Coordinates of C-alpha atoms and ligand atoms in Angstrom, one line a residue:
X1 CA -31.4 -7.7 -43.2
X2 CA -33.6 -11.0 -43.9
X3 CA -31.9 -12.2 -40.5
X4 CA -32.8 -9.6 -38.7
X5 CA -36.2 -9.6 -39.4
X6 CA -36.4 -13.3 -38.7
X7 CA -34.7 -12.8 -35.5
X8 CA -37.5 -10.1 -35.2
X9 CA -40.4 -12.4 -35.8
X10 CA -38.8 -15.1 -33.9
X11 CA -38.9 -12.8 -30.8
X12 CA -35.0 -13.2 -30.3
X13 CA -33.2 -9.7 -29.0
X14 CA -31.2 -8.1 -31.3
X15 CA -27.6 -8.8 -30.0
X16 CA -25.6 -6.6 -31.5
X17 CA -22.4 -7.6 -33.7
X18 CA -19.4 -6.4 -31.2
X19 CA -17.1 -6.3 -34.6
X20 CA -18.9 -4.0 -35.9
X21 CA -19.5 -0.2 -34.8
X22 CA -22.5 2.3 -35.0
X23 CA -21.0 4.9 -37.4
X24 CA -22.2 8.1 -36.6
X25 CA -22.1 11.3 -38.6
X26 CA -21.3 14.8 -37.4
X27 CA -25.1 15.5 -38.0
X28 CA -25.7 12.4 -35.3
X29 CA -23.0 13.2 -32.8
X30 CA -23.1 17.0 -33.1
X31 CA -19.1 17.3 -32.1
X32 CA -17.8 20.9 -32.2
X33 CA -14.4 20.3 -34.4
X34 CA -13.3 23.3 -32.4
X35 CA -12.8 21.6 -29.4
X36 CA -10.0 19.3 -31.1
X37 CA -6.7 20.3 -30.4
X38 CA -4.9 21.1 -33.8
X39 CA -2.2 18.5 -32.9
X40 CA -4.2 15.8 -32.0
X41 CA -5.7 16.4 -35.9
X42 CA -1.9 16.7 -37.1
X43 CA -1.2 13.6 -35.5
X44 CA -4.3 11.0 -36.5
X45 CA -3.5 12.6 -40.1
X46 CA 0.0 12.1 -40.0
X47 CA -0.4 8.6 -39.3
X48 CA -3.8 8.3 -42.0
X49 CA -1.1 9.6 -44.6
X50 CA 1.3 6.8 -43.7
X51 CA -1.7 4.4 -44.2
X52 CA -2.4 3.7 -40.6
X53 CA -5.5 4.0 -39.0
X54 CA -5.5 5.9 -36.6
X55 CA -8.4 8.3 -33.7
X56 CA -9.0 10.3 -31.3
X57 CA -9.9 7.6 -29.0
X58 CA -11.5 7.1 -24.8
X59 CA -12.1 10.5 -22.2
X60 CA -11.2 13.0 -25.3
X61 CA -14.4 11.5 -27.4
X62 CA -16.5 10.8 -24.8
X63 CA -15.6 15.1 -23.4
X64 CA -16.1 16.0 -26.6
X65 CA -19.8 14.2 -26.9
X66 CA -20.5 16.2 -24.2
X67 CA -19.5 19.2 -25.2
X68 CA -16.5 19.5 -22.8
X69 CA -13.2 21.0 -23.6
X70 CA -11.1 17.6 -23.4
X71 CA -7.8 18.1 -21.0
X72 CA -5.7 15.9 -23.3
X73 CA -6.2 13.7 -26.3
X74 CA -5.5 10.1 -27.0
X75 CA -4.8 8.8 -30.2
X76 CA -5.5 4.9 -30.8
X77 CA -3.7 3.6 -34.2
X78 CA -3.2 -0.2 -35.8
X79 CA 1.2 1.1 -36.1
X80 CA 3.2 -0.5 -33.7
X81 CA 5.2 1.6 -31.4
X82 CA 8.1 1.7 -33.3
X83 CA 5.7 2.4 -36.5
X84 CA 4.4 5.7 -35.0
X85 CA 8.1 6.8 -33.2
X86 CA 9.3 6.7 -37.0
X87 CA 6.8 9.5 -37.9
X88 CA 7.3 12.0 -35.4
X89 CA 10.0 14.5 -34.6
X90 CA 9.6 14.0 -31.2
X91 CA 8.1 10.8 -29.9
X92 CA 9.2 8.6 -26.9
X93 CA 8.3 5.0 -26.7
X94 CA 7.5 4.7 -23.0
X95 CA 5.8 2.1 -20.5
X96 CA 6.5 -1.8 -19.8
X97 CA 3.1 -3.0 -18.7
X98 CA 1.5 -0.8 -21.1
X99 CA 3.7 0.5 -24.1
X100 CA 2.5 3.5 -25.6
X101 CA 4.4 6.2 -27.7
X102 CA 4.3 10.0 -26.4
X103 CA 4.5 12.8 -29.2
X104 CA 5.1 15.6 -27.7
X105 CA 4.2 19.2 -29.9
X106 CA 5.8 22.5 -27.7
X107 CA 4.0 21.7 -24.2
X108 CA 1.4 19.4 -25.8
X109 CA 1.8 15.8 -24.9
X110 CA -0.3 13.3 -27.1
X111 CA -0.6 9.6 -26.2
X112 CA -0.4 7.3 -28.9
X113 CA -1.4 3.9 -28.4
X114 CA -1.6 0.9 -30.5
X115 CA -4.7 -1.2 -30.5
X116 CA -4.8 -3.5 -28.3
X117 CA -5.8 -7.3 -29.0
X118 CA -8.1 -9.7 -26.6
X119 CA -5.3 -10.4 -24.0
X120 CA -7.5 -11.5 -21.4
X121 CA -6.8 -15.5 -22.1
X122 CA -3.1 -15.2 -22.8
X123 CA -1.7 -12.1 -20.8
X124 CA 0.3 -12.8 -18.2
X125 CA -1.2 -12.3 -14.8
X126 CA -0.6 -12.6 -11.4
X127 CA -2.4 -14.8 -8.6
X128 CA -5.0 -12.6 -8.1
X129 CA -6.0 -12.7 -12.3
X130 CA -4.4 -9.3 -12.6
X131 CA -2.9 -8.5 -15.9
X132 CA 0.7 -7.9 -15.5
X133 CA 1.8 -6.9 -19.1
X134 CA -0.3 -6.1 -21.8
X135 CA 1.0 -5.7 -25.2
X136 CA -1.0 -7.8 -27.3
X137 CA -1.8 -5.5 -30.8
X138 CA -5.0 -6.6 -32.2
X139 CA -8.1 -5.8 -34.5
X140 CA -9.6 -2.0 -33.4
X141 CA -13.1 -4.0 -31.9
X142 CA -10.7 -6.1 -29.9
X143 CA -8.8 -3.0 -28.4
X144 CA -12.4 -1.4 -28.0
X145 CA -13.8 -4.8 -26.1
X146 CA -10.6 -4.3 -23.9
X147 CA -11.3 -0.7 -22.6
X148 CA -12.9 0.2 -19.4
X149 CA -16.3 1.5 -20.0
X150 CA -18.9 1.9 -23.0
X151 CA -18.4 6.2 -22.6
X152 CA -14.7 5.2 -23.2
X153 CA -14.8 3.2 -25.7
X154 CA -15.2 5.2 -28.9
X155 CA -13.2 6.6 -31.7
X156 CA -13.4 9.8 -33.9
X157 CA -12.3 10.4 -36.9
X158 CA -11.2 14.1 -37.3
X159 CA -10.9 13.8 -41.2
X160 CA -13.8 12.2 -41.6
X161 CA -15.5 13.1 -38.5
X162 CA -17.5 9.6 -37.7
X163 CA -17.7 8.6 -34.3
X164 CA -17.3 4.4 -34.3
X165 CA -18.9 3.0 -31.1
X166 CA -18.4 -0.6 -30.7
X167 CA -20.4 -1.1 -27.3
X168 CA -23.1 1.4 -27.2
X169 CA -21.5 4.2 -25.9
X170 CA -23.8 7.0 -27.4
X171 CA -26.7 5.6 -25.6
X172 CA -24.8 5.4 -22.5
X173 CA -23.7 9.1 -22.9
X174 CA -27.0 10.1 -23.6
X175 CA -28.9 8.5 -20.8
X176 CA -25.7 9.1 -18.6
X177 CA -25.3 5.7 -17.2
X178 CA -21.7 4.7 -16.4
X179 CA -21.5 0.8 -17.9
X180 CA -18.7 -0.9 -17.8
X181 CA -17.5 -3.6 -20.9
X182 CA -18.2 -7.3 -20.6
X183 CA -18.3 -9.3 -17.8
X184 CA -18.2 -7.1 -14.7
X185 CA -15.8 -9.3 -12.5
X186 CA -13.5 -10.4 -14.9
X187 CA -13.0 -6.7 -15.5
X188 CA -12.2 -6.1 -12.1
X189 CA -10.4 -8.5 -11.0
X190 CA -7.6 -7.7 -14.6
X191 CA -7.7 -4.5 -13.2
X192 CA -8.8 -3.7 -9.6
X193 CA -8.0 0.3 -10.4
X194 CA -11.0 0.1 -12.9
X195 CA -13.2 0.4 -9.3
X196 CA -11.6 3.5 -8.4
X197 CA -12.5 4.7 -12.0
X198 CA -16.1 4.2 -11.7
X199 CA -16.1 5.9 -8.5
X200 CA -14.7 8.7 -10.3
X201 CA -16.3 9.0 -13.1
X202 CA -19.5 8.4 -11.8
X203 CA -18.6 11.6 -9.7
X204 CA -17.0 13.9 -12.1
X205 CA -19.6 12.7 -14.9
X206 CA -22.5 13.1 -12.6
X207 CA -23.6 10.2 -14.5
X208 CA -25.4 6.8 -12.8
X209 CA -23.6 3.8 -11.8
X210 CA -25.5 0.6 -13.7
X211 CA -26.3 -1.6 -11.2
X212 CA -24.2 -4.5 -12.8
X213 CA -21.1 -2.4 -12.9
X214 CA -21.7 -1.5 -8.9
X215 CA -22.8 -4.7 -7.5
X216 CA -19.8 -6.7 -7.2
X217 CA -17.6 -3.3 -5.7
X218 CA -17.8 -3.8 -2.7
X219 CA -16.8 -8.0 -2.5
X220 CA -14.0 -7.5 -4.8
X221 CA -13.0 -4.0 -3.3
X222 CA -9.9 -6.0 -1.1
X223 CA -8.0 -6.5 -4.5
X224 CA -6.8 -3.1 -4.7
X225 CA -4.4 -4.0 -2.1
X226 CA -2.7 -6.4 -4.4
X227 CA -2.4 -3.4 -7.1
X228 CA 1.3 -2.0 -6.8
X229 CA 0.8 1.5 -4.4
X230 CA 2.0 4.1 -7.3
X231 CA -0.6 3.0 -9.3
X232 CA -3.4 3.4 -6.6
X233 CA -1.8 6.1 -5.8
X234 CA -1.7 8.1 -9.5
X235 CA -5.8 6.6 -10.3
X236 CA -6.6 8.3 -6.1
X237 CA -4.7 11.4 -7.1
X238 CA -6.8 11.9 -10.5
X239 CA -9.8 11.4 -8.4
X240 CA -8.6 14.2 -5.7
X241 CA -7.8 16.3 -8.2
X242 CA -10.9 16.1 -10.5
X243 CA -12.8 19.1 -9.4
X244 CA -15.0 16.6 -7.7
X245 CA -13.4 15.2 -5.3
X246 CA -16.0 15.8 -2.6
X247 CA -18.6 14.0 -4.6
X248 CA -16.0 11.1 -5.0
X249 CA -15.7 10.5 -1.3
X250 CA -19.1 10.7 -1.2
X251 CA -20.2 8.3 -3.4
X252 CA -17.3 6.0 -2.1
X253 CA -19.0 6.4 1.1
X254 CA -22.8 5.9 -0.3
X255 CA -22.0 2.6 -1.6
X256 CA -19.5 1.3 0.8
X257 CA -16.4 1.3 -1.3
X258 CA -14.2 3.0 1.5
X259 CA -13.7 0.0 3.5
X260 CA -10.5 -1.7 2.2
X261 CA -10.3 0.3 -0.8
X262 CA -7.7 2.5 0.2
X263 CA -6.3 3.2 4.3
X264 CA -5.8 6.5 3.8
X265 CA -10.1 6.6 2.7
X266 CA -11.0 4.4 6.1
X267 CA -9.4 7.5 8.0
X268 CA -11.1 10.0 6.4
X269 CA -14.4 8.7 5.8
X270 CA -14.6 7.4 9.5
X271 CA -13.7 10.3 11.4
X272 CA -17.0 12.4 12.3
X273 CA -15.1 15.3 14.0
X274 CA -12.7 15.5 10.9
X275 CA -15.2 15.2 8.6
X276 CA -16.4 18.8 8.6
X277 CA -12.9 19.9 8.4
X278 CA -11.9 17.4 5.3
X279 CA -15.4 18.5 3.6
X280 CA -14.0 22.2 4.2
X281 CA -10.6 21.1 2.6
X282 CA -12.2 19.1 -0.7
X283 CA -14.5 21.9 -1.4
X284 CA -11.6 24.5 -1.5
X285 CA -9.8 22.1 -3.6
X286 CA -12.5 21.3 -6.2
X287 CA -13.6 25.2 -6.5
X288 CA -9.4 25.6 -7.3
X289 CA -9.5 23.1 -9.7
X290 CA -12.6 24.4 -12.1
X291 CA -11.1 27.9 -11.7
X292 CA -8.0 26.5 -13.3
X293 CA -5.6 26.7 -10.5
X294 CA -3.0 24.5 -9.0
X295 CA -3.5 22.2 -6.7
X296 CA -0.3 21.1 -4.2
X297 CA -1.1 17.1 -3.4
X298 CA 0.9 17.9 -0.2
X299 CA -1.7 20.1 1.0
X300 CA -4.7 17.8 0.0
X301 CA -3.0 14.7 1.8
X302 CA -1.6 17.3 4.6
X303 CA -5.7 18.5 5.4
X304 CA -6.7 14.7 4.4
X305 CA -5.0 13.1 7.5
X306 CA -5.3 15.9 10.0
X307 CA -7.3 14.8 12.4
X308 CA -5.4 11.5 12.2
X309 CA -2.7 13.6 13.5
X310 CA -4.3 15.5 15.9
X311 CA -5.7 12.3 17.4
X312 CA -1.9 10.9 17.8
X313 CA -0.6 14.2 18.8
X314 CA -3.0 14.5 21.9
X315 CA -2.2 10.7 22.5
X316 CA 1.4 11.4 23.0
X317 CA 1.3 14.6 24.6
X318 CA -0.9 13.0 27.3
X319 CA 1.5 10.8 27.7
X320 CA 4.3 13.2 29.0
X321 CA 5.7 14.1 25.6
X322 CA 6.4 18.1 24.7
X323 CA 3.9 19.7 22.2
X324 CA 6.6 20.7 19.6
X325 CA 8.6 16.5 19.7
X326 CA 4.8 15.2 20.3
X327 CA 3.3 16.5 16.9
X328 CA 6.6 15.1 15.0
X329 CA 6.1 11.6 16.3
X330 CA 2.5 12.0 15.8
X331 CA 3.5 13.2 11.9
X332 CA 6.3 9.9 11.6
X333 CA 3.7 7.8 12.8
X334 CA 0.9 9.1 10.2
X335 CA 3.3 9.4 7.3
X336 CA 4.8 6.3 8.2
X337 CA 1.7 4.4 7.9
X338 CA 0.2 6.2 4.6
X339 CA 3.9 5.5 3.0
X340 CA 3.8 2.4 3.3
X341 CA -0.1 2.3 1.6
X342 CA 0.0 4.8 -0.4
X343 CA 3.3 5.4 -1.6
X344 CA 2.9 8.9 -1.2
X345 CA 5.9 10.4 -2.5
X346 CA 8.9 11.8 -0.8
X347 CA 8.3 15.6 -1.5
X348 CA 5.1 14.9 -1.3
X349 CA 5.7 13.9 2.3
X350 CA 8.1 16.8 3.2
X351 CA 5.3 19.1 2.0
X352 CA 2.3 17.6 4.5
X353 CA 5.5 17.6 7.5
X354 CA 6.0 21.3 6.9
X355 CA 2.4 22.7 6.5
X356 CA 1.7 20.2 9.9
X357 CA 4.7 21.4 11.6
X358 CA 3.7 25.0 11.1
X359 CA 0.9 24.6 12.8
X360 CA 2.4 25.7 16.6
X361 CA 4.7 28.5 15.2
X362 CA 1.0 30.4 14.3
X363 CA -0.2 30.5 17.9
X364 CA 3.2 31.9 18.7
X365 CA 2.5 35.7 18.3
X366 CA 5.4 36.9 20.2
X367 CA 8.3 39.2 19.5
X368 CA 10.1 38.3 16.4
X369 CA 8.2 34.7 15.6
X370 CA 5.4 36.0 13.4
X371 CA 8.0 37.9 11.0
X372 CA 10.0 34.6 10.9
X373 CA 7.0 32.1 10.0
X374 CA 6.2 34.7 7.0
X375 CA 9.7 34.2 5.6
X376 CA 9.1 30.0 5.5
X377 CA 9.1 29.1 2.0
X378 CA 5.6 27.1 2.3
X379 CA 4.3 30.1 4.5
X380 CA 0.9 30.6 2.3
X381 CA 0.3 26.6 2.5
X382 CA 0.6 26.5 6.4
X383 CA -1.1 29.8 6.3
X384 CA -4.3 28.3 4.4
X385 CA -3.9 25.2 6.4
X386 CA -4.5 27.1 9.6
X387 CA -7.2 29.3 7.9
X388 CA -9.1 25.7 7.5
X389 CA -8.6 24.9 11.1
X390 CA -10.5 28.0 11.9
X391 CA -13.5 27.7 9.8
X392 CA -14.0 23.8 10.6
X393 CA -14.1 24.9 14.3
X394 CA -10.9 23.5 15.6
X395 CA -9.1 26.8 16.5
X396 CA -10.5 30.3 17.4
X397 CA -11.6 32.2 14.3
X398 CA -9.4 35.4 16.3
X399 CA -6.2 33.5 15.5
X400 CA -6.6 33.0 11.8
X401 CA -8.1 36.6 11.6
X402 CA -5.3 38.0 13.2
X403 CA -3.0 36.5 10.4
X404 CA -4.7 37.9 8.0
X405 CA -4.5 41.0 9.3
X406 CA -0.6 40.5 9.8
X407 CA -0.3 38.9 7.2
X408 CA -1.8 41.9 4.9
X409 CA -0.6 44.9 7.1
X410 CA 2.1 47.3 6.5
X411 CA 5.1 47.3 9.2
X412 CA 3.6 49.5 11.4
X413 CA 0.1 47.1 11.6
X414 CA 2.1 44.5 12.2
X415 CA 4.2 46.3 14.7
X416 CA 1.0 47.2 16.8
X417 CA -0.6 43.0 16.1
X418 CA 2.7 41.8 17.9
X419 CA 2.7 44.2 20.7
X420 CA -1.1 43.8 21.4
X421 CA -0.7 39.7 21.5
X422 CA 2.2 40.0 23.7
X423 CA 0.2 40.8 26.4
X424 CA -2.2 37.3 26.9
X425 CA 0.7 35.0 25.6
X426 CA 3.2 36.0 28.2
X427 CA -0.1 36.6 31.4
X428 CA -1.1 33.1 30.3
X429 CA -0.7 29.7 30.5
X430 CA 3.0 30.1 29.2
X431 CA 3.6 32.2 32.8
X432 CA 2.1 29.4 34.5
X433 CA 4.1 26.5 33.3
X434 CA 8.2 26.1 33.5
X435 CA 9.6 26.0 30.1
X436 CA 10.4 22.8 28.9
X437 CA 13.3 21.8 27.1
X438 CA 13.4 20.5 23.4
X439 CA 13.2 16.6 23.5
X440 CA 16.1 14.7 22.8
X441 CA 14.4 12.2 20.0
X442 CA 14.1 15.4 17.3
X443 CA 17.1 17.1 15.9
X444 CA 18.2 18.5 12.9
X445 CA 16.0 20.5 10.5
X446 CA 12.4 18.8 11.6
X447 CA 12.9 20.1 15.1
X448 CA 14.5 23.2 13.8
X449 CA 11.9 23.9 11.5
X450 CA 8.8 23.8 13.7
X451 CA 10.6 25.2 17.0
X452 CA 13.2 27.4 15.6
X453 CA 13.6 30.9 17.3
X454 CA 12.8 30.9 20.8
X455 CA 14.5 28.7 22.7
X456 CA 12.4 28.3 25.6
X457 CA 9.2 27.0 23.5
X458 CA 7.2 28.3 26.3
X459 CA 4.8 30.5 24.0
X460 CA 4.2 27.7 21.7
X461 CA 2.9 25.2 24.6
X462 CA 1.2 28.3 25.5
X463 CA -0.8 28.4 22.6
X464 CA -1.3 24.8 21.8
X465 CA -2.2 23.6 25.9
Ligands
ATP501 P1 -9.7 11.6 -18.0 O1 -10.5 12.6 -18.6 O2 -9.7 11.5 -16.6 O3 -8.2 11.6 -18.6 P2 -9.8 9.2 -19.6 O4 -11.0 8.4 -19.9 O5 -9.1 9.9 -20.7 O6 -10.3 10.2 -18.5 P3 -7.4 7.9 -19.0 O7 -6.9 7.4 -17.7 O8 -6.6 9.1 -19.6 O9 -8.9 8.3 -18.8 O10 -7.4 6.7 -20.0 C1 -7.7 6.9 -21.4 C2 -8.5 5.7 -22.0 O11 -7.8 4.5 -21.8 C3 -9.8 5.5 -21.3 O12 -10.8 6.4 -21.8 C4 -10.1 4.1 -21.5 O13 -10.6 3.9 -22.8 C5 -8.7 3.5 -21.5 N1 -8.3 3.0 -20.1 C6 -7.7 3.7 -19.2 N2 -7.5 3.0 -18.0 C7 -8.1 1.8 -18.3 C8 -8.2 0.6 -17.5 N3 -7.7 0.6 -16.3 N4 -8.8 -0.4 -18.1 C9 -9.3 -0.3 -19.3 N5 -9.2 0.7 -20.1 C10 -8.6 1.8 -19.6
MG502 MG1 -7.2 11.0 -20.6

């Protein structure tokens, strides 16, 4: 007390203690208890009643300061892993880099972590500075100096319900400024990823970006690439799949994060004439997403890099190749590329190949084609996929409305939809040109899949030429 006010009179700012927390009050912080999942309270007092300490800790506080039901709930204790396995019925000790202890209640998954101690001087790191392992357990301000950002970094107290914030996180929520902890380059360069998570919180939080927290993104933006892919890959998914994805791009754009942060984003962000077709995609993704429906990555990725196929698939078909063989290598050569990046998964992978390889079979309207592409398994994918093509002005809005209409109709409909595009496919460009054959390069189920049924191919060239 007599310090501070000497500090005071002495004119010297009030630097906070970073051992010691604000405390805050359900009066101050005005959480709704009912927001709290009942097993995230079972679990903090499970461990209380072993004498642990133990909180809700990071998104889950910071949601629920805002008022926002949290998706999941972390749960920061001083046990050790093994300490909190010991507790619970079912718990899994899982993680290298990172150990943390899942306790899983029915479908509920809680993540229990232990707190974490100052490993920034003694973790071991790679050549970049970028922490390999981190399982350092330390004092509760240590493991709260060691989190990402000041909204982050607080911990509640369900049985007592106090709010502990370390680093000034209240104020941050309040005046919705996205600040990250200590020294902003030494943050990024232990964890490049942290950059994708300001992008995305930023976004999702519609909160502002402090300047010291943005300025060095875009000179340190190049470490990403020495972050293994899976991990880019998981932090660029959560980003896709916030509900705000379109903002994301956007402010990756806006401040020149794109460039180098991830290939896939360069392609994206730098294609004008895709752009209105990827804005298209996003928007139908987010609007899924905060009406609580799935979201299949394989289409996201599938409408994210269509124009990159598009682009390849003219290129070869220029060059000689058959549309049906040309849209495969384009699809190797796309795939090929983001796999290595990206590490997009395998099924993952097979999805984007089958909603792209689709993509012919729909301008084939002939005889028994339509009735086979509505028996493909991923039909409805392909079938939205095309539907997106239409509105962003790539293809004739005729051709997605027809499928609609076929797709919808009863067996007599349908009957008279085939019969009245019979008449253009087979008076058009297919009559002018000699069917081509299949080329040699594709066989087996890729070629199958996107040419199966006639085995001329002449109304698909029709349709795509
Ligand atoms: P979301 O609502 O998207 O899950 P979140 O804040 O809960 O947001 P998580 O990735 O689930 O994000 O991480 C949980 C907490 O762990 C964060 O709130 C933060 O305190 C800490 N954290 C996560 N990733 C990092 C990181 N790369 N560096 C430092 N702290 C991190
Ligand atoms: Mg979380």
């Amino acid at each position: 007390m007599i310090k501070k006010f000497i500090r005071k009179i002495l004119g010297v700012k009030d630097e906070r203690d970073p051992t010691q927390p604000d405390i805050l009050g359900p009066d101050d912080h005005g959480i709704d208890i009912k927001l709290l999942s009942p097993n995230a309270i079972r679990v903090t007092q499970t461990l209380q009643e072993a004498g642990y300490k133990a909180f809700v800790v990071g998104g889950a506080v910071r949601d629920l300061l805002l008022g926002v039901k949290p998706k999941d709930f972390d749960i920061a204790t001083d046990a050790t892993p093994e300490e909190v396995k010991k507790l619970f019925r079912r718990a899994f000790i899982i993680g290298r880099r990172f150990q943390i202890v899942h306790v899983m209640f029915g479908q509920e998954l809680l993540e229990v972590t232990t707190f974490r101690g100052n490993a920034a001087v003694s973790a071991p790191k790679d050549e970049h500075g970028r922490v390999l392992r981190d399982n350092n357990f330390g004092p509760q301000h240590e493991d709260a100096e060691r989190r990402d950002f000041t909204i982050n970094a607080m911990y509640y107290d369900p049985a007592t319900q106090a709010v502990l914030d370390y680093h000034g996180g209240i104020a941050d929520i309040r005046d919705k400024v996205l600040r990250i902890i200590g020294q902003p380059e030494a943050r990024y360069r232990e964890d490049p990823v942290r950059m994708l998570r300001v992008v995305r919180f930023a976004a999702k939080l519609q909160f502002t970006i402090e300047p010291a927290t943005r300025a060095p993104i875009p000179v340190m933006a190049p470490l990403i690439d020495n972050v293994p892919a899976a991990r880019v890959f998981d932090e660029m998914l959560k980003l896709l799949l916030s509900g705000h994805a379109l903002a994301c791009l956007k402010e990756l754009r806006s401040s020149g994060l794109h460039h180098g942060l991830l290939p896939l984003l360069d392609v994206v962000l730098e294609q004008p004439i895709g752009m209105k077709f990827v804005t298209l995609a996003l928007e139908s993704t987010d609007a899924r997403v905060k009406a609580g429906k799935g979201v299949s990555p394989g289409f996201l990725f599938a409408s994210l890099l269509w124009h990159q196929v598009l682009e390849k698939w003219t290129a070869y078909r220029t060059a000689g190749e058959a549309p049906i063989p040309a849209l495969h290598l384009a699809a190797d050569d796309v795939l090929d590329n983001q796999t290595e990046n990206l590490a997009l998964q395998r099924r993952i992978a097979t999805d984007m190949r089958d909603i792209w390889a689709m993509q012919p079979r729909f301008e084939r309207r002939n005889g028994k084609n339509p009735y086979k592409l509505l028996e493909h398994p991923r039909f409805r994918a392909g079938f939205d996929f095309l539907l997106l093509r239409c509105e962003s002005g790539e293809l004739d809005a005729e051709l997605g409305n027809w499928w609609a209409t076929f797709y919808g109709g009863d067996v007599a409909e349908r009957e008279r939809l085939v019969n009245a595009a019979r008449e253009p496919a087979a008076g058009g460009a297919a009559a002018k040109k000699r069917p081509r054959r299949r080329a040699p390069r594709k066989t087996g189920d890729e070629a199958g899949d996107a040419d199966s049924g006639t085995p001329s191919g002449a109304a698909g060239g029709a349709g795509e030429d």
